[in-house]
Coordinates of C-alpha atoms in Angstrom, one line a residue:
Chain A
M1 CA -124.8 45.5 15.3
A2 CA -121.4 44.0 14.7
G3 CA -119.8 47.3 14.2
A4 CA -121.7 49.3 16.9
N5 CA -118.8 49.4 19.3
H6 CA -115.2 49.2 18.2
E7 CA -114.0 47.6 21.5
M8 CA -116.7 45.0 21.3
V9 CA -116.3 43.7 17.8
K10 CA -113.5 41.4 18.7
Y11 CA -115.9 39.5 20.9
T12 CA -118.7 39.1 18.2
S13 CA -117.5 35.9 16.5
P14 CA -116.3 34.0 19.6
A15 CA -119.5 35.0 21.5
D16 CA -121.6 33.7 18.6
A17 CA -119.7 30.5 18.6
E18 CA -120.0 30.0 22.3
F19 CA -123.7 30.8 22.0
L20 CA -124.2 27.9 19.5
Y21 CA -122.8 25.4 22.1
Y22 CA -124.1 26.8 25.4
G23 CA -127.0 29.1 24.7
H24 CA -125.0 31.8 26.4
C25 CA -121.7 33.4 26.0
K26 CA -118.5 33.0 28.0
C27 CA -116.2 35.6 26.6
I28 CA -118.7 38.4 27.4
D29 CA -120.9 38.7 30.5
T30 CA -123.8 40.2 28.7
V31 CA -126.6 38.6 26.8
P32 CA -125.8 38.5 23.0
A33 CA -128.2 41.2 22.1
T34 CA -128.3 45.0 21.6
P35 CA -129.6 46.9 24.6
D36 CA -133.1 47.2 23.0
G37 CA -133.3 43.4 22.6
K38 CA -132.2 42.6 19.0
P39 CA -130.4 39.3 19.4
T40 CA -127.5 37.8 17.6
P41 CA -128.6 35.7 14.6
A42 CA -126.8 32.8 16.3
L43 CA -130.1 32.5 18.2
I44 CA -131.8 31.4 15.0
T45 CA -128.9 29.1 14.1
R46 CA -128.9 27.4 17.5
A47 CA -132.7 26.9 17.4
A48 CA -132.5 25.5 13.8
L49 CA -129.6 23.1 14.7
Q50 CA -131.4 21.8 17.8
E51 CA -134.8 21.5 16.1
G52 CA -133.2 19.6 13.2
N53 CA -130.8 17.6 15.3
I54 CA -128.0 18.9 13.1
P55 CA -124.4 18.4 14.3
F56 CA -122.0 21.3 13.8
L57 CA -118.3 22.3 14.2
V58 CA -116.9 25.8 14.6
V59 CA -113.8 26.9 12.7
D60 CA -111.6 29.6 14.0
A61 CA -110.3 31.4 11.0
G62 CA -108.4 34.1 12.8
T63 CA -110.4 35.4 15.7
R64 CA -108.5 37.8 18.0
V65 CA -110.4 36.4 21.1
K66 CA -110.6 32.6 21.1
P67 CA -114.0 31.1 22.1
S68 CA -114.2 28.8 25.1
I69 CA -115.3 25.8 23.1
P70 CA -113.6 23.0 21.1
F71 CA -113.0 24.7 17.7
V72 CA -111.2 23.7 14.5
S73 CA -108.1 25.9 14.2
F74 CA -106.9 27.0 10.8
G75 CA -103.9 28.6 12.4
L76 CA -104.7 32.0 10.9
E77 CA -104.0 35.5 12.1
P78 CA -106.8 38.1 12.4
G79 CA -107.6 40.1 9.3
R80 CA -106.2 43.6 9.2
N81 CA -107.7 47.0 8.3
I82 CA -107.7 47.1 4.5
I83 CA -107.6 51.0 4.5
S84 CA -104.1 51.0 5.9
E85 CA -102.6 47.6 5.0
N86 CA -103.1 44.3 3.4
A87 CA -105.8 42.2 5.1
M88 CA -103.7 39.0 5.1
D89 CA -100.3 37.6 4.1
Y90 CA -100.5 35.7 0.9
S91 CA -99.3 32.5 2.7
M92 CA -102.2 32.8 5.1
V93 CA -104.7 33.0 2.2
R94 CA -103.3 29.9 0.8
R95 CA -103.3 28.1 4.1
A96 CA -106.9 29.1 4.7
F97 CA -108.0 27.6 1.4
E98 CA -105.8 24.5 1.8
Y99 CA -106.9 23.7 5.3
G100 CA -110.5 24.5 4.3
E101 CA -110.2 21.9 1.5
L102 CA -108.8 19.3 3.9
L103 CA -111.6 19.9 6.4
G104 CA -114.3 20.1 3.7
K105 CA -113.3 16.6 2.4
Q106 CA -113.7 15.1 5.8
L107 CA -117.1 16.8 6.3
A108 CA -118.4 15.6 2.9
A109 CA -117.5 12.1 3.9
L110 CA -119.6 12.5 7.1
S111 CA -122.6 14.2 5.6
D112 CA -124.1 14.5 2.1
L113 CA -124.9 18.2 2.7
V114 CA -122.4 20.6 4.2
V115 CA -123.7 24.0 5.4
I116 CA -121.1 26.7 5.9
G117 CA -122.0 29.9 7.8
E118 CA -119.9 32.7 9.1
S119 CA -119.6 35.4 11.8
I120 CA -117.3 38.3 11.0
P121 CA -117.7 41.9 11.9
G122 CA -117.6 44.2 8.8
G123 CA -117.6 41.3 6.4
T124 CA -119.8 42.9 3.8
T125 CA -117.2 45.6 3.3
T126 CA -114.3 43.2 2.7
A127 CA -116.6 41.1 0.5
L128 CA -117.4 44.2 -1.5
A129 CA -113.7 45.0 -1.9
V130 CA -112.8 41.5 -3.0
L131 CA -115.6 41.5 -5.5
N132 CA -114.5 44.8 -6.9
A133 CA -110.9 43.6 -7.2
L134 CA -112.2 40.6 -9.1
G135 CA -114.0 42.9 -11.6
I136 CA -117.5 42.6 -10.2
D137 CA -119.2 45.9 -9.4
A138 CA -121.0 45.1 -6.2
R139 CA -121.5 48.7 -5.0
F140 CA -125.0 49.3 -3.6
K141 CA -125.6 45.5 -3.8
V142 CA -124.2 44.3 -0.5
S143 CA -126.4 43.9 2.5
S144 CA -126.1 45.4 6.0
S145 CA -127.1 44.5 9.5
M146 CA -128.8 47.9 9.7
P147 CA -132.0 49.1 7.9
E148 CA -130.1 52.2 6.7
N149 CA -127.4 50.5 4.6
P150 CA -124.2 52.6 4.9
H151 CA -123.3 52.1 1.2
E152 CA -121.3 55.3 1.0
L153 CA -119.2 54.4 4.1
K154 CA -118.5 50.9 2.6
N155 CA -117.7 52.3 -0.9
G156 CA -115.5 54.9 0.7
V157 CA -113.5 52.2 2.6
V158 CA -113.1 50.2 -0.6
A159 CA -112.1 53.2 -2.6
A160 CA -109.4 54.0 -0.1
A161 CA -108.2 50.4 0.0
I162 CA -108.0 50.3 -3.8
K163 CA -106.0 53.5 -3.8
R164 CA -103.6 51.9 -1.4
A165 CA -103.2 48.4 -3.0
G166 CA -104.2 48.8 -6.7
T167 CA -105.0 45.9 -9.0
V168 CA -104.4 42.3 -8.3
G169 CA -103.4 39.3 -10.4
S170 CA -105.4 36.5 -8.7
S171 CA -108.2 35.8 -6.4
Y172 CA -105.7 34.9 -3.6
E173 CA -104.1 38.3 -4.1
A174 CA -107.5 39.9 -4.0
V175 CA -108.2 38.3 -0.7
A176 CA -104.8 39.1 0.7
A177 CA -105.1 42.8 -0.2
Y178 CA -108.8 43.4 0.3
G179 CA -110.5 40.4 2.0
D180 CA -110.6 38.7 5.4
P181 CA -109.7 35.2 6.6
M182 CA -113.3 34.0 6.5
L183 CA -113.5 34.2 2.7
P184 CA -110.7 31.8 1.7
S185 CA -111.6 29.5 4.6
V186 CA -115.2 29.2 3.5
A187 CA -114.2 28.9 -0.1
G188 CA -111.7 26.1 0.8
I189 CA -114.2 24.1 2.9
A190 CA -116.8 24.4 0.0
S191 CA -114.2 23.3 -2.6
G192 CA -113.1 20.3 -0.5
A193 CA -116.6 19.2 0.2
V194 CA -117.6 19.5 -3.5
D195 CA -114.4 17.7 -4.5
A196 CA -115.3 14.8 -2.2
G197 CA -118.7 14.5 -3.8
G198 CA -120.7 16.6 -1.4
R199 CA -123.3 19.3 -1.8
V200 CA -122.8 22.7 -0.2
I201 CA -125.0 25.4 1.2
L202 CA -123.1 28.7 1.5
A203 CA -125.2 30.0 4.5
G204 CA -125.1 33.7 4.4
G205 CA -125.9 36.9 2.5
T206 CA -124.0 38.9 0.1
Q207 CA -120.6 37.9 1.6
M208 CA -121.1 34.4 0.1
S209 CA -121.2 35.9 -3.4
A210 CA -117.5 36.8 -2.8
V211 CA -116.9 33.2 -1.9
V212 CA -118.5 32.1 -5.2
A213 CA -116.4 34.6 -7.0
I214 CA -113.2 33.2 -5.4
L215 CA -114.2 29.6 -6.3
K216 CA -115.0 30.7 -9.9
H217 CA -111.6 32.4 -10.3
N218 CA -109.9 29.2 -9.1
S219 CA -111.9 27.2 -11.7
K220 CA -113.7 25.2 -9.1
P221 CA -117.0 23.5 -10.0
L222 CA -120.0 25.6 -8.9
D223 CA -122.8 23.2 -9.8
K224 CA -123.0 21.6 -6.4
L225 CA -123.2 24.9 -4.6
C226 CA -126.1 27.1 -3.5
I227 CA -126.5 30.1 -1.3
G228 CA -129.0 29.7 1.6
T229 CA -130.2 32.7 3.4
T230 CA -133.2 34.4 5.0
T231 CA -135.9 36.3 3.1
Y232 CA -134.7 39.4 5.0
V233 CA -131.5 39.3 3.0
A234 CA -132.9 37.9 -0.2
R235 CA -135.5 40.7 -0.3
D236 CA -133.4 43.4 1.2
P237 CA -134.5 46.5 -0.7
T238 CA -131.2 48.2 0.1
A239 CA -129.2 45.4 -1.6
D240 CA -129.3 43.0 -4.5
L241 CA -128.1 39.5 -3.7
A242 CA -129.7 37.9 -6.7
G243 CA -128.3 40.4 -9.1
L244 CA -124.9 40.2 -7.5
V245 CA -124.7 36.3 -7.6
S246 CA -126.0 36.1 -11.2
S247 CA -123.4 38.6 -12.3
I248 CA -120.8 36.1 -11.0
S249 CA -122.4 32.8 -12.1
K250 CA -125.7 31.6 -13.4
Q251 CA -125.0 28.2 -11.9
V252 CA -125.5 29.0 -8.2
P253 CA -129.1 29.3 -7.0
I254 CA -130.2 31.2 -4.0
F255 CA -132.7 29.7 -1.6
S256 CA -134.2 31.8 1.1
C257 CA -136.5 30.8 4.0
D258 CA -139.2 32.8 5.6
L259 CA -138.9 32.6 9.4
H260 CA -142.0 34.7 10.0
L261 CA -140.1 36.8 12.4
G262 CA -142.3 39.8 11.5
E263 CA -145.2 37.9 13.1
S264 CA -143.2 37.2 16.3
I265 CA -144.6 38.2 19.7
K266 CA -141.1 39.4 20.5
S267 CA -140.2 42.8 19.3
G268 CA -136.5 41.9 19.3
L269 CA -137.2 39.2 16.7
Q270 CA -139.6 41.4 14.7
A271 CA -136.6 43.7 14.2
F272 CA -135.2 41.1 11.8
A273 CA -138.1 41.7 9.5
K274 CA -137.6 45.5 9.8
G275 CA -134.2 45.4 8.4
F276 CA -132.1 44.8 11.5
V277 CA -129.5 42.0 11.7
K278 CA -131.3 40.0 9.0
E279 CA -128.9 37.1 8.9
G280 CA -125.6 35.8 10.1
V281 CA -123.9 32.8 11.8
G282 CA -125.4 30.7 9.0
A283 CA -128.9 31.4 10.4
G284 CA -130.8 31.1 7.0
G285 CA -128.8 28.1 5.8
A286 CA -129.1 26.2 9.1
S287 CA -132.9 26.9 8.9
I288 CA -133.1 25.6 5.4
A289 CA -131.0 22.5 6.4
A290 CA -133.4 21.8 9.2
M291 CA -136.3 22.0 6.7
I292 CA -134.6 19.7 4.2
K293 CA -133.4 17.2 6.8
S294 CA -137.0 16.9 8.3
K295 CA -138.4 16.6 4.8
G296 CA -140.5 19.7 5.4
R297 CA -141.8 18.7 8.8
I298 CA -139.9 21.6 10.2
T299 CA -141.5 24.7 8.7
G300 CA -140.7 28.4 9.1
K301 CA -143.6 28.8 11.5
R302 CA -142.4 25.9 13.6
L303 CA -138.9 27.3 13.7
L304 CA -140.4 30.7 14.7
R305 CA -141.7 29.0 17.9
S306 CA -138.3 27.4 18.6
I307 CA -136.6 30.7 18.0
E308 CA -139.0 32.5 20.4
K309 CA -138.4 29.9 23.0
E310 CA -134.7 30.3 22.6
Y311 CA -135.1 34.1 22.8
E312 CA -137.0 33.7 26.1
T313 CA -134.4 31.5 27.7
S314 CA -131.3 33.2 26.3
I315 CA -132.3 36.8 26.2
E316 CA -135.3 37.5 28.4
I317 CA -134.7 35.2 31.4
A318 CA -130.9 35.8 31.3
R319 CA -131.4 39.5 31.4
H320 CA -133.2 39.4 34.7
Chain B
M1 CA -89.6 5.0 19.5
A2 CA -91.5 7.9 21.0
G3 CA -89.0 8.3 23.8
A4 CA -85.8 7.6 21.7
N5 CA -84.7 11.1 21.6
H6 CA -85.7 13.7 24.2
E7 CA -85.6 16.6 21.8
M8 CA -87.6 14.8 19.2
V9 CA -90.6 13.7 21.3
K10 CA -92.3 17.0 21.1
Y11 CA -92.6 16.4 17.3
T12 CA -94.0 12.9 17.6
S13 CA -97.7 13.8 17.9
P14 CA -97.8 16.7 15.4
A15 CA -95.8 14.6 12.9
D16 CA -98.2 11.7 13.3
A17 CA -101.2 14.0 12.7
E18 CA -99.6 15.6 9.6
F19 CA -98.8 12.2 8.3
L20 CA -102.5 11.2 8.5
Y21 CA -103.4 14.1 6.2
Y22 CA -100.4 14.3 3.9
G23 CA -98.6 11.0 3.9
H24 CA -95.5 12.9 5.0
C25 CA -94.7 15.3 7.8
K26 CA -94.2 19.0 7.9
C27 CA -92.9 19.8 11.3
I28 CA -90.0 17.4 10.7
D29 CA -87.9 17.0 7.6
T30 CA -87.2 13.3 8.1
V31 CA -89.5 10.4 7.2
P32 CA -91.5 9.3 10.2
A33 CA -89.5 6.1 11.0
T34 CA -86.6 5.0 13.0
P35 CA -83.2 4.9 11.1
D36 CA -83.6 1.2 10.6
G37 CA -87.0 1.6 9.0
K38 CA -89.6 1.0 11.7
P39 CA -92.3 3.4 10.8
T40 CA -94.8 5.3 12.9
P41 CA -98.1 3.4 13.3
A42 CA -99.7 6.4 11.7
L43 CA -98.8 4.6 8.5
I44 CA -101.3 1.8 9.4
T45 CA -103.9 4.3 10.4
R46 CA -103.6 6.3 7.2
A47 CA -103.8 3.1 5.1
A48 CA -106.9 1.9 7.0
L49 CA -108.7 5.3 6.8
Q50 CA -108.0 5.5 3.1
E51 CA -108.9 1.9 2.3
G52 CA -112.1 2.3 4.3
N53 CA -112.9 5.8 3.1
I54 CA -113.2 6.8 6.7
P55 CA -113.3 10.5 7.6
F56 CA -111.2 11.7 10.5
L57 CA -110.5 14.8 12.6
V58 CA -107.4 15.5 14.7
V59 CA -107.7 17.0 18.2
D60 CA -104.9 18.9 19.7
A61 CA -105.0 18.1 23.4
G62 CA -102.0 20.1 24.4
T63 CA -99.1 19.5 21.9
R64 CA -96.1 21.7 22.4
V65 CA -95.6 21.9 18.6
K66 CA -98.7 22.5 16.6
P67 CA -99.3 20.4 13.5
S68 CA -99.6 22.1 10.1
I69 CA -103.2 20.9 9.5
P70 CA -106.7 21.9 10.5
F71 CA -107.1 20.5 14.0
V72 CA -109.7 20.7 16.7
S73 CA -108.2 22.7 19.6
F74 CA -109.2 21.9 23.2
G75 CA -107.2 24.9 24.4
L76 CA -105.0 22.7 26.7
E77 CA -101.5 23.2 27.9
P78 CA -98.9 20.5 27.4
G79 CA -98.7 17.8 30.1
R80 CA -95.9 18.2 32.6
N81 CA -93.4 15.8 34.1
I82 CA -95.2 13.9 36.8
I83 CA -92.0 13.2 38.7
S84 CA -91.5 16.9 39.6
E85 CA -94.9 18.5 39.4
N86 CA -98.6 17.9 38.7
A87 CA -99.3 16.9 35.1
M88 CA -102.1 19.4 34.6
D89 CA -104.1 22.0 36.4
Y90 CA -107.4 20.7 37.7
S91 CA -109.3 23.3 35.5
M92 CA -107.5 21.9 32.4
V93 CA -108.6 18.4 33.2
R94 CA -112.2 19.6 33.5
R95 CA -112.0 21.5 30.3
A96 CA -110.5 18.5 28.5
F97 CA -113.4 16.4 29.6
E98 CA -116.1 19.0 28.9
Y99 CA -114.8 20.0 25.5
G100 CA -114.4 16.3 24.7
E101 CA -118.1 15.8 25.6
L102 CA -119.1 18.7 23.4
L103 CA -117.2 17.3 20.4
G104 CA -118.2 13.7 21.1
K105 CA -121.8 14.6 20.8
Q106 CA -121.3 16.2 17.5
L107 CA -119.3 13.2 16.2
A108 CA -122.0 10.7 17.3
A109 CA -124.6 12.7 15.4
L110 CA -122.4 12.4 12.3
S111 CA -121.5 8.7 12.6
D112 CA -122.9 5.7 14.5
L113 CA -119.4 4.6 15.3
V114 CA -116.8 6.9 16.7
V115 CA -113.2 5.6 16.8
I116 CA -110.8 7.5 19.1
G117 CA -107.0 7.0 18.9
E118 CA -104.1 8.9 20.4
S119 CA -100.5 9.8 19.9
I120 CA -98.6 10.8 23.0
P121 CA -95.0 10.0 24.0
G122 CA -94.7 8.2 27.3
G123 CA -98.4 7.7 27.6
T124 CA -98.3 4.2 29.1
T125 CA -96.4 5.6 32.1
T126 CA -99.0 8.3 32.9
A127 CA -101.7 5.7 32.2
L128 CA -100.0 3.4 34.7
A129 CA -99.8 6.2 37.3
V130 CA -103.5 7.2 36.9
L131 CA -104.6 3.6 37.1
N132 CA -102.5 3.2 40.3
A133 CA -104.0 6.4 41.8
L134 CA -107.5 5.0 41.1
G135 CA -106.7 1.8 43.0
I136 CA -105.9 -0.5 40.1
D137 CA -102.6 -2.3 40.1
A138 CA -101.4 -2.1 36.5
R139 CA -97.7 -2.7 37.2
F140 CA -96.2 -5.1 34.6
K141 CA -99.5 -5.0 32.7
V142 CA -99.0 -1.9 30.5
S143 CA -97.5 -2.3 27.0
S144 CA -94.5 -0.6 25.5
S145 CA -93.3 0.4 22.0
M146 CA -90.2 -1.7 22.6
P147 CA -89.8 -5.6 22.8
E148 CA -88.0 -5.2 26.1
N149 CA -90.8 -3.5 28.2
P150 CA -89.1 -1.1 30.6
H151 CA -91.4 -1.9 33.5
E152 CA -89.0 -1.1 36.2
L153 CA -88.4 2.4 34.7
K154 CA -92.1 3.1 34.5
N155 CA -92.8 1.7 38.0
G156 CA -90.0 3.9 39.2
V157 CA -91.4 7.0 37.7
V158 CA -94.8 6.2 39.1
A159 CA -93.4 5.5 42.6
A160 CA -91.6 8.9 42.5
A161 CA -94.7 10.7 41.4
I162 CA -96.8 9.0 44.2
K163 CA -94.2 10.0 46.7
R164 CA -94.6 13.6 45.4
A165 CA -98.4 13.9 45.1
G166 CA -99.9 11.3 47.4
T167 CA -103.5 10.0 47.3
V168 CA -106.2 11.7 45.3
G169 CA -110.0 12.1 45.9
S170 CA -111.3 11.8 42.3
S171 CA -110.4 10.7 38.9
Y172 CA -110.0 14.3 37.8
E173 CA -107.5 14.8 40.6
A174 CA -105.8 11.6 39.6
V175 CA -105.4 12.9 36.0
A176 CA -104.2 16.3 37.3
A177 CA -101.6 14.8 39.5
Y178 CA -100.5 11.8 37.5
G179 CA -102.0 11.8 34.0
D180 CA -101.7 13.6 30.7
P181 CA -104.1 15.8 28.6
M182 CA -104.9 12.9 26.3
L183 CA -106.7 10.8 28.9
P184 CA -109.5 13.2 30.0
S185 CA -109.9 14.4 26.3
V186 CA -110.4 10.9 25.0
A187 CA -112.6 10.1 28.0
G188 CA -114.7 13.2 27.3
I189 CA -115.1 12.5 23.6
A190 CA -116.2 8.9 24.4
S191 CA -118.6 10.1 27.1
G192 CA -120.2 12.7 24.8
A193 CA -120.5 10.2 21.9
V194 CA -122.1 7.5 24.1
D195 CA -124.4 10.2 25.7
A196 CA -125.6 11.1 22.2
G197 CA -126.4 7.5 21.4
G198 CA -123.2 6.5 19.6
R199 CA -120.9 3.5 19.9
V200 CA -117.2 4.0 20.6
I201 CA -114.0 2.2 19.8
L202 CA -111.2 3.3 22.1
A203 CA -108.4 2.7 19.6
G204 CA -105.3 1.9 21.5
G205 CA -103.5 -0.4 23.9
T206 CA -103.2 -0.3 27.7
Q207 CA -103.6 3.5 27.8
M208 CA -107.2 3.1 26.9
S209 CA -107.8 1.1 30.0
A210 CA -107.0 4.2 32.0
V211 CA -109.7 6.0 29.9
V212 CA -112.1 3.3 30.9
A213 CA -111.2 3.7 34.5
I214 CA -111.8 7.5 34.4
L215 CA -115.2 6.9 32.8
K216 CA -116.1 4.3 35.4
H217 CA -115.1 6.6 38.2
N218 CA -117.4 9.3 36.7
S219 CA -120.3 6.9 36.6
K220 CA -120.4 7.0 32.9
P221 CA -122.1 4.1 31.0
L222 CA -119.5 1.6 29.7
D223 CA -121.8 -0.7 27.7
K224 CA -121.4 1.1 24.4
L225 CA -117.6 1.1 24.6
C226 CA -115.0 -1.3 23.4
I227 CA -111.3 -1.3 23.0
G228 CA -109.9 -1.9 19.5
T229 CA -106.3 -2.7 19.0
T230 CA -103.7 -4.8 17.2
T231 CA -102.9 -8.4 18.0
Y232 CA -99.4 -7.1 18.8
V233 CA -100.7 -5.4 21.8
A234 CA -103.5 -7.8 22.7
R235 CA -101.0 -10.7 22.7
D236 CA -98.1 -8.8 24.1
P237 CA -96.3 -11.3 26.4
T238 CA -94.7 -8.4 28.3
A239 CA -98.1 -6.9 29.2
D240 CA -101.7 -7.9 30.0
L241 CA -104.3 -5.8 28.4
A242 CA -107.2 -8.2 28.9
G243 CA -106.4 -8.7 32.6
L244 CA -106.0 -5.0 33.1
V245 CA -109.3 -4.1 31.5
S246 CA -111.3 -6.8 33.2
S247 CA -109.9 -5.6 36.5
I248 CA -111.6 -2.3 35.8
S249 CA -114.8 -3.5 34.1
K250 CA -116.2 -6.7 32.7
Q251 CA -118.4 -4.6 30.4
V252 CA -115.8 -3.5 28.0
P253 CA -114.7 -6.0 25.4
I254 CA -111.4 -5.9 23.6
F255 CA -111.2 -6.5 19.9
S256 CA -107.9 -7.0 18.1
C257 CA -107.1 -7.3 14.5
D258 CA -104.3 -9.3 12.9
L259 CA -102.6 -7.2 10.2
H260 CA -100.2 -10.0 9.3
L261 CA -97.3 -7.7 9.5
G262 CA -95.1 -10.6 10.4
E263 CA -95.6 -11.9 6.9
S264 CA -94.7 -8.6 5.3
I265 CA -92.0 -8.3 2.7
K266 CA -90.8 -5.1 4.5
S267 CA -88.6 -5.7 7.5
G268 CA -89.7 -2.3 8.9
L269 CA -93.3 -3.7 9.1
Q270 CA -92.2 -7.1 10.3
A271 CA -90.8 -5.3 13.3
F272 CA -94.4 -4.7 14.6
A273 CA -94.8 -8.4 15.0
K274 CA -91.5 -8.7 16.8
G275 CA -92.6 -6.4 19.6
F276 CA -91.6 -3.0 18.2
V277 CA -94.1 -0.1 18.0
K278 CA -97.1 -2.5 18.0
E279 CA -99.8 0.1 17.9
G280 CA -100.5 3.8 18.2
V281 CA -102.4 6.7 16.5
G282 CA -105.5 4.5 16.6
A283 CA -103.9 2.0 14.1
G284 CA -105.7 -1.1 15.4
G285 CA -109.1 0.6 15.9
A286 CA -108.9 2.3 12.5
S287 CA -108.2 -1.1 10.9
I288 CA -111.1 -2.7 12.7
A289 CA -113.4 0.2 11.7
A290 CA -112.3 -0.3 8.0
M291 CA -113.2 -4.0 8.4
I292 CA -116.6 -3.3 10.0
K293 CA -117.5 -0.5 7.5
S294 CA -116.6 -2.8 4.5
K295 CA -118.6 -5.7 6.1
G296 CA -115.5 -7.8 6.1
R297 CA -114.5 -7.0 2.5
I298 CA -111.4 -5.3 3.8
T299 CA -109.4 -8.1 5.6
G300 CA -106.2 -8.0 7.5
K301 CA -104.4 -9.3 4.5
R302 CA -105.8 -6.7 2.2
L303 CA -104.8 -4.0 4.7
L304 CA -101.3 -5.5 4.8
R305 CA -101.1 -4.8 1.0
S306 CA -102.3 -1.2 1.6
I307 CA -99.9 -0.7 4.5
E308 CA -97.0 -2.0 2.4
K309 CA -97.9 0.3 -0.5
E310 CA -98.1 3.2 2.0
Y311 CA -94.7 2.1 3.4
E312 CA -93.1 2.2 -0.1
T313 CA -94.4 5.7 -0.9
S314 CA -93.9 7.3 2.5
I315 CA -90.8 5.6 3.8
E316 CA -88.8 4.0 1.0
I317 CA -89.3 6.4 -1.8
A318 CA -89.2 9.4 0.4
R319 CA -85.9 8.2 1.9
H320 CA -84.2 8.3 -1.5

């Protein structure tokens, strides 16, 4: 979905962020869904945050279009196309990590559990490239927002990027050459939060394995980290999240939640269970956080009802 | 201090914000003190936040120079000189308040007490002008960072601004014509936090009375608000914080903390008790928050020791 339209991708992240706050977008006029009704995963995130009464902040780690919300700025430039040039300047990678650590420390002092999600178009390709640069063969293991996982396309991009930039000497160099600004930002927030005594859910799919790899290469402790995602990613037959993460570290467990979207009365939501969208904007991690915070009172089925209600308000009614 | 050098004032707020995070500044090379050693009040704030283990976030409500830290952006333009033009566009006032409310709601869900400070050069003059526009005679009641309070200068600026812009129909119009971006931003954060069930300390001096006036004019509840400041402002013989606030509302108490800076071994800190600096960057409110959070274990005298230690590290050692 994120990559469906080249002109539109620059709006994906800010639109998701606006949706979390308002239940609609400001930077785009349309409802945040594909024409056939597959919604942004921000819909799930919003439902979970509201159901769980969970506060959130949005970090701008280099969006081209700024969202019309209060957001935490890391002062980063947009990531560049890794086929033709380095994704980021090295100084920007360092800043992303350092600012992330500063923010993560504050967040851990405010809450014993910090959940970090992401919204970045094409992020599994840059994650794949960074993992590859760090010596982890992630080919055919990263997920996709489509049922037909375009592995060959992704592997092709990564091969072209490697041909351009060659080997790297550190994880920061790997991110600078092959990554995106989200990766060091999330790694930094996680590192700062753990450093201040907090526990962290990396809320996302295979991209978060690259975050784990970056943390590991910087000798950061991994024992207070987990990955939280949806079953649609965890059981994605076209990818291998568990295999990927365990090839990086045995210390980082993966938790996935079943949101029963296959049982939904809305075909747009059923699509998640059929291999579309699957995850994003921290949807799985936010759902797990709502379950934990409510001590299990909020179940996957209860969330399904909230998500359907949100879908009716934000997608169906707004469309008319 | 803030107005001592016209070229330097644009660095005051970002330098203060950087100091909170790092204990030194990045946007300026010098130590954050006047040549004779009177430090920024951010020194007190930093000591209080550290001593109390209190997390914080910095909001950029329109600084000309952006601080090298992760900061929450409200997407505002710098305030303009009210003698010659309106301070802000009306849409910016509305945005400041609305984004403030969105952030305040999140903060109140993270903490039962939200402390909001400010750092803005010349802020007592724009506060005076806004109060005047809202029908409150604040002349000779606002504080100053100098022992010789330049009331006539401030009154002259306000008179000139009134001659230019005339009467206003709402508090937003008052802020647009006469205010600064800090005022609606702080008012919005306070409103959002109270709306979400939180309690709020408006951490500052007479400027915060203008925030109270804005909230009152927008029919926002005032009973969960207080003003928190230093005794140097509360007992300022050249101003009248108590009289000013009670002329706006009898519902908003003022709490002040004695930091015993007059007893300090550092002449730069003694200056606070002699009418210099007095307050700023939420120093008094942060100190009170540290006292409350520690259930009184952190006293004014204990804070004095932390402040002196911070002064030695940040001002004395850095100067050599």
